[in-house]
mmCIF file of C-alpha atoms in Angstrom:
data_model
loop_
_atom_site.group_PDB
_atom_site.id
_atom_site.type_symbol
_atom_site.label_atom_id
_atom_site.label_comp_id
_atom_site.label_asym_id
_atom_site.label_seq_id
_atom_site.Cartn_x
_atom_site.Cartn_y
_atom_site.Cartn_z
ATOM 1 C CA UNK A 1 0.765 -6.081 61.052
ATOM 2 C CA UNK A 2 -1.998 -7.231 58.887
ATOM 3 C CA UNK A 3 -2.899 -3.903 56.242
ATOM 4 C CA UNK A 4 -6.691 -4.001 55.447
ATOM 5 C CA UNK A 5 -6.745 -5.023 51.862
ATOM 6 C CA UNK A 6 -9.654 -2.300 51.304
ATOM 7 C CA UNK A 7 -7.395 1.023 52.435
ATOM 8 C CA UNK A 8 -7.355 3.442 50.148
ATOM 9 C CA UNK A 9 -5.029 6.372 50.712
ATOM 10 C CA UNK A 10 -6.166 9.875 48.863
ATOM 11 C CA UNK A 11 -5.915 13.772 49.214
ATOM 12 C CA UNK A 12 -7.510 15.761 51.497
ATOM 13 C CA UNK A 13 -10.897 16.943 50.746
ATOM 14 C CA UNK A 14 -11.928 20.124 52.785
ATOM 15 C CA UNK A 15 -15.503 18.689 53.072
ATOM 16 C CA UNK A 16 -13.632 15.932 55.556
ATOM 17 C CA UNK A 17 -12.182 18.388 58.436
ATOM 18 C CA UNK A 18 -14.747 17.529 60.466
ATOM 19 C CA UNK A 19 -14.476 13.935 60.586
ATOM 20 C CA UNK A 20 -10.844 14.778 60.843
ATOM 21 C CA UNK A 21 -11.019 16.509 64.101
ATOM 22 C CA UNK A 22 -13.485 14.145 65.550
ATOM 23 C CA UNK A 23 -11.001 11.136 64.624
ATOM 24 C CA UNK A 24 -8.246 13.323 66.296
ATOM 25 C CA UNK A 25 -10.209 14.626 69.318
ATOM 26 C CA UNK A 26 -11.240 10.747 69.754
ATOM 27 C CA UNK A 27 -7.451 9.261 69.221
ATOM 28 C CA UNK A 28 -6.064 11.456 71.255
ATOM 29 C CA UNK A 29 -8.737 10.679 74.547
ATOM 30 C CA UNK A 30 -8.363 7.229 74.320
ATOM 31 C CA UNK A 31 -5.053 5.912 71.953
ATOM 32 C CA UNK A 32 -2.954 8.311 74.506
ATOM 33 C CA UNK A 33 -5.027 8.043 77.441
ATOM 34 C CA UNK A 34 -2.405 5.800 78.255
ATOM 35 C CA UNK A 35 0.319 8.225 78.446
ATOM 36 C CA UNK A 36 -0.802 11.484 79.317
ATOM 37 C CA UNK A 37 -3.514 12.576 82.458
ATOM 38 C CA UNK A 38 -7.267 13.337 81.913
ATOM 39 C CA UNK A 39 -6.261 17.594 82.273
ATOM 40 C CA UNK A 40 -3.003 16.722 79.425
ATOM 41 C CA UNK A 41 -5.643 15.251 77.129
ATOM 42 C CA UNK A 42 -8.236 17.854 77.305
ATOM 43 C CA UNK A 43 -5.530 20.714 76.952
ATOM 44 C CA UNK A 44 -3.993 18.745 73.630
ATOM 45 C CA UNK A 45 -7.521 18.302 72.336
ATOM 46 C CA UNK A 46 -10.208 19.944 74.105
ATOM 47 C CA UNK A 47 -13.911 20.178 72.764
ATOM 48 C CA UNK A 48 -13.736 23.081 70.886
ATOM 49 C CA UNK A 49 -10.890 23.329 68.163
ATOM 50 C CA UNK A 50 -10.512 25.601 65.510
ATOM 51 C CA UNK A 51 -12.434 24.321 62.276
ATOM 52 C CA UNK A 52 -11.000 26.909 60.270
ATOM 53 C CA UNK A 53 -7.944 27.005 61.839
ATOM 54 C CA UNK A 54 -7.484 23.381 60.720
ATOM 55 C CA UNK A 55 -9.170 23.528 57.103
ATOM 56 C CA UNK A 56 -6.777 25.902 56.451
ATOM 57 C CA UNK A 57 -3.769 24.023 57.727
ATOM 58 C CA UNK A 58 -4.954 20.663 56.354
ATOM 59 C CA UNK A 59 -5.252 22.314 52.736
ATOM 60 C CA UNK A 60 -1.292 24.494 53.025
ATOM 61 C CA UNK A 61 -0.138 21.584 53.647
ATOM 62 C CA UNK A 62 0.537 17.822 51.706
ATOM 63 C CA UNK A 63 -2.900 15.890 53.837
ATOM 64 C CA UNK A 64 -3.599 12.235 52.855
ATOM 65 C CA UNK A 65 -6.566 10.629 54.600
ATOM 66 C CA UNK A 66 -6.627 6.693 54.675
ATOM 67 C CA UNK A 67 -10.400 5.267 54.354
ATOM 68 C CA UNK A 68 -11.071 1.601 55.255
ATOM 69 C CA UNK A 69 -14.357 0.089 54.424
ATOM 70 C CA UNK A 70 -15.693 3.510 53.214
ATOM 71 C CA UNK A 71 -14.585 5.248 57.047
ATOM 72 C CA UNK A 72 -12.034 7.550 57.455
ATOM 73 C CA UNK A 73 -9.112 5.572 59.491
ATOM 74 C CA UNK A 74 -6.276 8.091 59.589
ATOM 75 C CA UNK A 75 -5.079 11.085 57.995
ATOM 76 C CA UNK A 76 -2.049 12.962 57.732
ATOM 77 C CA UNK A 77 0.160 16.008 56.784
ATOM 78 C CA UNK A 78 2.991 17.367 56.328
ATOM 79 C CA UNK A 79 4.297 20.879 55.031
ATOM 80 C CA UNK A 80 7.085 22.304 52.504
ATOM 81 C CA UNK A 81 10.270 21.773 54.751
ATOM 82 C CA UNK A 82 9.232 18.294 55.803
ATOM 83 C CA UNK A 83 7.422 18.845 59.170
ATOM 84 C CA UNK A 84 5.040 16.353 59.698
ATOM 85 C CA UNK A 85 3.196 18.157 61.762
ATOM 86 C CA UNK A 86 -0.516 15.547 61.958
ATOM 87 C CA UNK A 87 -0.840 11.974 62.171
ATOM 88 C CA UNK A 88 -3.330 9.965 63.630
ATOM 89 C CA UNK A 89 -5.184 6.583 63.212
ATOM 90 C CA UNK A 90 -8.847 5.745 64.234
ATOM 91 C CA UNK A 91 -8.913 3.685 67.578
ATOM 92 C CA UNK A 92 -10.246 1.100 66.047
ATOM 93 C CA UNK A 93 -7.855 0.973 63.299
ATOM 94 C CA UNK A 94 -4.542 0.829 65.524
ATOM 95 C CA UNK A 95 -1.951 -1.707 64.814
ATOM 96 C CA UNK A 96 -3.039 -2.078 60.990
ATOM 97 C CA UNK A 97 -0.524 -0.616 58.940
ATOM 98 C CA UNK A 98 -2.730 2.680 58.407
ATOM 99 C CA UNK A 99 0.084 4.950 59.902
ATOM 100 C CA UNK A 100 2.889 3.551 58.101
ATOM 101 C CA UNK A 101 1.181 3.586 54.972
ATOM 102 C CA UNK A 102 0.341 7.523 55.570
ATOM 103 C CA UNK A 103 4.455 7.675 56.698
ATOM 104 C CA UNK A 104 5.580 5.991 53.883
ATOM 105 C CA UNK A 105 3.481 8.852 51.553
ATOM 106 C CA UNK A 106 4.300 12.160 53.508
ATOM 107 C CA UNK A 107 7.890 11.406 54.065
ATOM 108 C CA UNK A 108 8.547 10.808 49.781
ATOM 109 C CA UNK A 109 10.385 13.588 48.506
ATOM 110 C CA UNK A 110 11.746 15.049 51.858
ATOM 111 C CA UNK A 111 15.687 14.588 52.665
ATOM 112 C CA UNK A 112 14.971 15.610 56.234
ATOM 113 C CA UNK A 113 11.603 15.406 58.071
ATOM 114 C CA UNK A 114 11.058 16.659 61.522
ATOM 115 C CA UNK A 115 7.879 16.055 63.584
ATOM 116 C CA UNK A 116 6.990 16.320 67.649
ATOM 117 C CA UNK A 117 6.098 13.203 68.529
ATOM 118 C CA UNK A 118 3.820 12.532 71.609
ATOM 119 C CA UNK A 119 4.616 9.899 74.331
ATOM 120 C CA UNK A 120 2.716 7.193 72.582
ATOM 121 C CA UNK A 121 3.912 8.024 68.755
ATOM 122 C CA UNK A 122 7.596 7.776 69.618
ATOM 123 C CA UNK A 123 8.153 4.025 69.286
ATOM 124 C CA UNK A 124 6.479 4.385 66.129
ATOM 125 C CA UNK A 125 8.906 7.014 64.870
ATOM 126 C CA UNK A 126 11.956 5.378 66.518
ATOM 127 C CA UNK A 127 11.184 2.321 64.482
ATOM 128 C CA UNK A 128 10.843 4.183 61.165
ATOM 129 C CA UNK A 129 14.549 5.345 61.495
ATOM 130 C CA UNK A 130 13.758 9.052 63.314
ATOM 131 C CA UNK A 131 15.789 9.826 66.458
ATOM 132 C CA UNK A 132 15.063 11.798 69.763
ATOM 133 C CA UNK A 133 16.804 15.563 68.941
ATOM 134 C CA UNK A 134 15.039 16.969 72.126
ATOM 135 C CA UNK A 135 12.835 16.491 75.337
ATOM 136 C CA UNK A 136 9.873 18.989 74.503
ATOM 137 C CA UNK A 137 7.796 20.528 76.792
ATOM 138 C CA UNK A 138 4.703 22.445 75.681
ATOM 139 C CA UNK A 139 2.324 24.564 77.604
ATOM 140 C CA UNK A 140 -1.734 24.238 76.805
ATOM 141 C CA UNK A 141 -4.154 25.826 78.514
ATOM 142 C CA UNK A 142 -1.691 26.135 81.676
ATOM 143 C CA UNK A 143 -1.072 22.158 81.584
ATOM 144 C CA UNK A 144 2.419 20.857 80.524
ATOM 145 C CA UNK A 145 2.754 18.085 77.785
ATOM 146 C CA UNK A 146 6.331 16.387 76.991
ATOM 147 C CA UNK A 147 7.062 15.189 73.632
ATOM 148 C CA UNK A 148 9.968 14.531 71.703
ATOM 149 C CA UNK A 149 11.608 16.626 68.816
ATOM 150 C CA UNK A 150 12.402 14.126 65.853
ATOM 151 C CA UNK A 151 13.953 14.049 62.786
ATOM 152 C CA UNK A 152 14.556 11.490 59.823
ATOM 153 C CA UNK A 153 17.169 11.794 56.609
ATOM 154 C CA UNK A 154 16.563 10.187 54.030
#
């Protein structure tokens, strides 16, 4: 895993949730296209999300955004108890590094962390020392999505 030598890993701006949500509505329809059905994807990220909601969110909580090359490759966030509750890389930028980079940020200063990890982010997690608490099943939109209940201690 080859790290872009020009990543640069800084705090959330609000002026980026936009990019942010197209980099997750985009990650999410085609990083884990592979795991989940064309109806999963569009009730985990459908067209129209919450830009407020989000800004909101993004600023509560601790948000890092990774930029490579002056783009914005991944982002982000966790909150006060240690739920990382965002993070996603740019298709492009898969396989780089970006995501543990982010990881090894968010998780400093946490005993325990806790996250729901999709389908496609729980190797990622498993490999970073988190373990499978729980199957998860969430309703969206009237569609079911399974993904896993982690945690970490540190």
């Amino acid at each position: 895993m080859n790290m872009p030598s020009d990543i640069i890993i800084r705090a959330y701006r609000p002026a980026d949730c936009p990019e942010l949500l197209r980099l997750f509505f985009d990650t999410v329809h085609t990083v884990n296209a592979r795991d989940y059905s064309p109806e999963q994807l569009d009730a985990w990220a459908g067209g129209r999300p919450d830009t407020e909601a989000w800004g909101c969110s993004l600023s509560e909580h601790f948000t890092l955004v990774a930029e490579t090359s002056g783009i914005i490759s991944g982002f982000g966030d966790i909150d006060n108890s240690g739920y990382l509750d965002r993070l996603y890389v740019h298709k492009d930028f898969q396989g780089m590094g970006i995501a543990t980079a982010l990881c090894d940020r968010l998780e400093m200063g946490h005993e325990r962390i806790t996250t729901y990890a999709s389908i496609t982010a729980r190797p990622f997690f498993l490999k970073r020392g988190y373990r499978v608490v729980r199957e998860n099943r969430v309703v969206r939109h009237g569609i079911e999505l399974l993904n896993y209940f982690m945690e970490k201690t540190l």
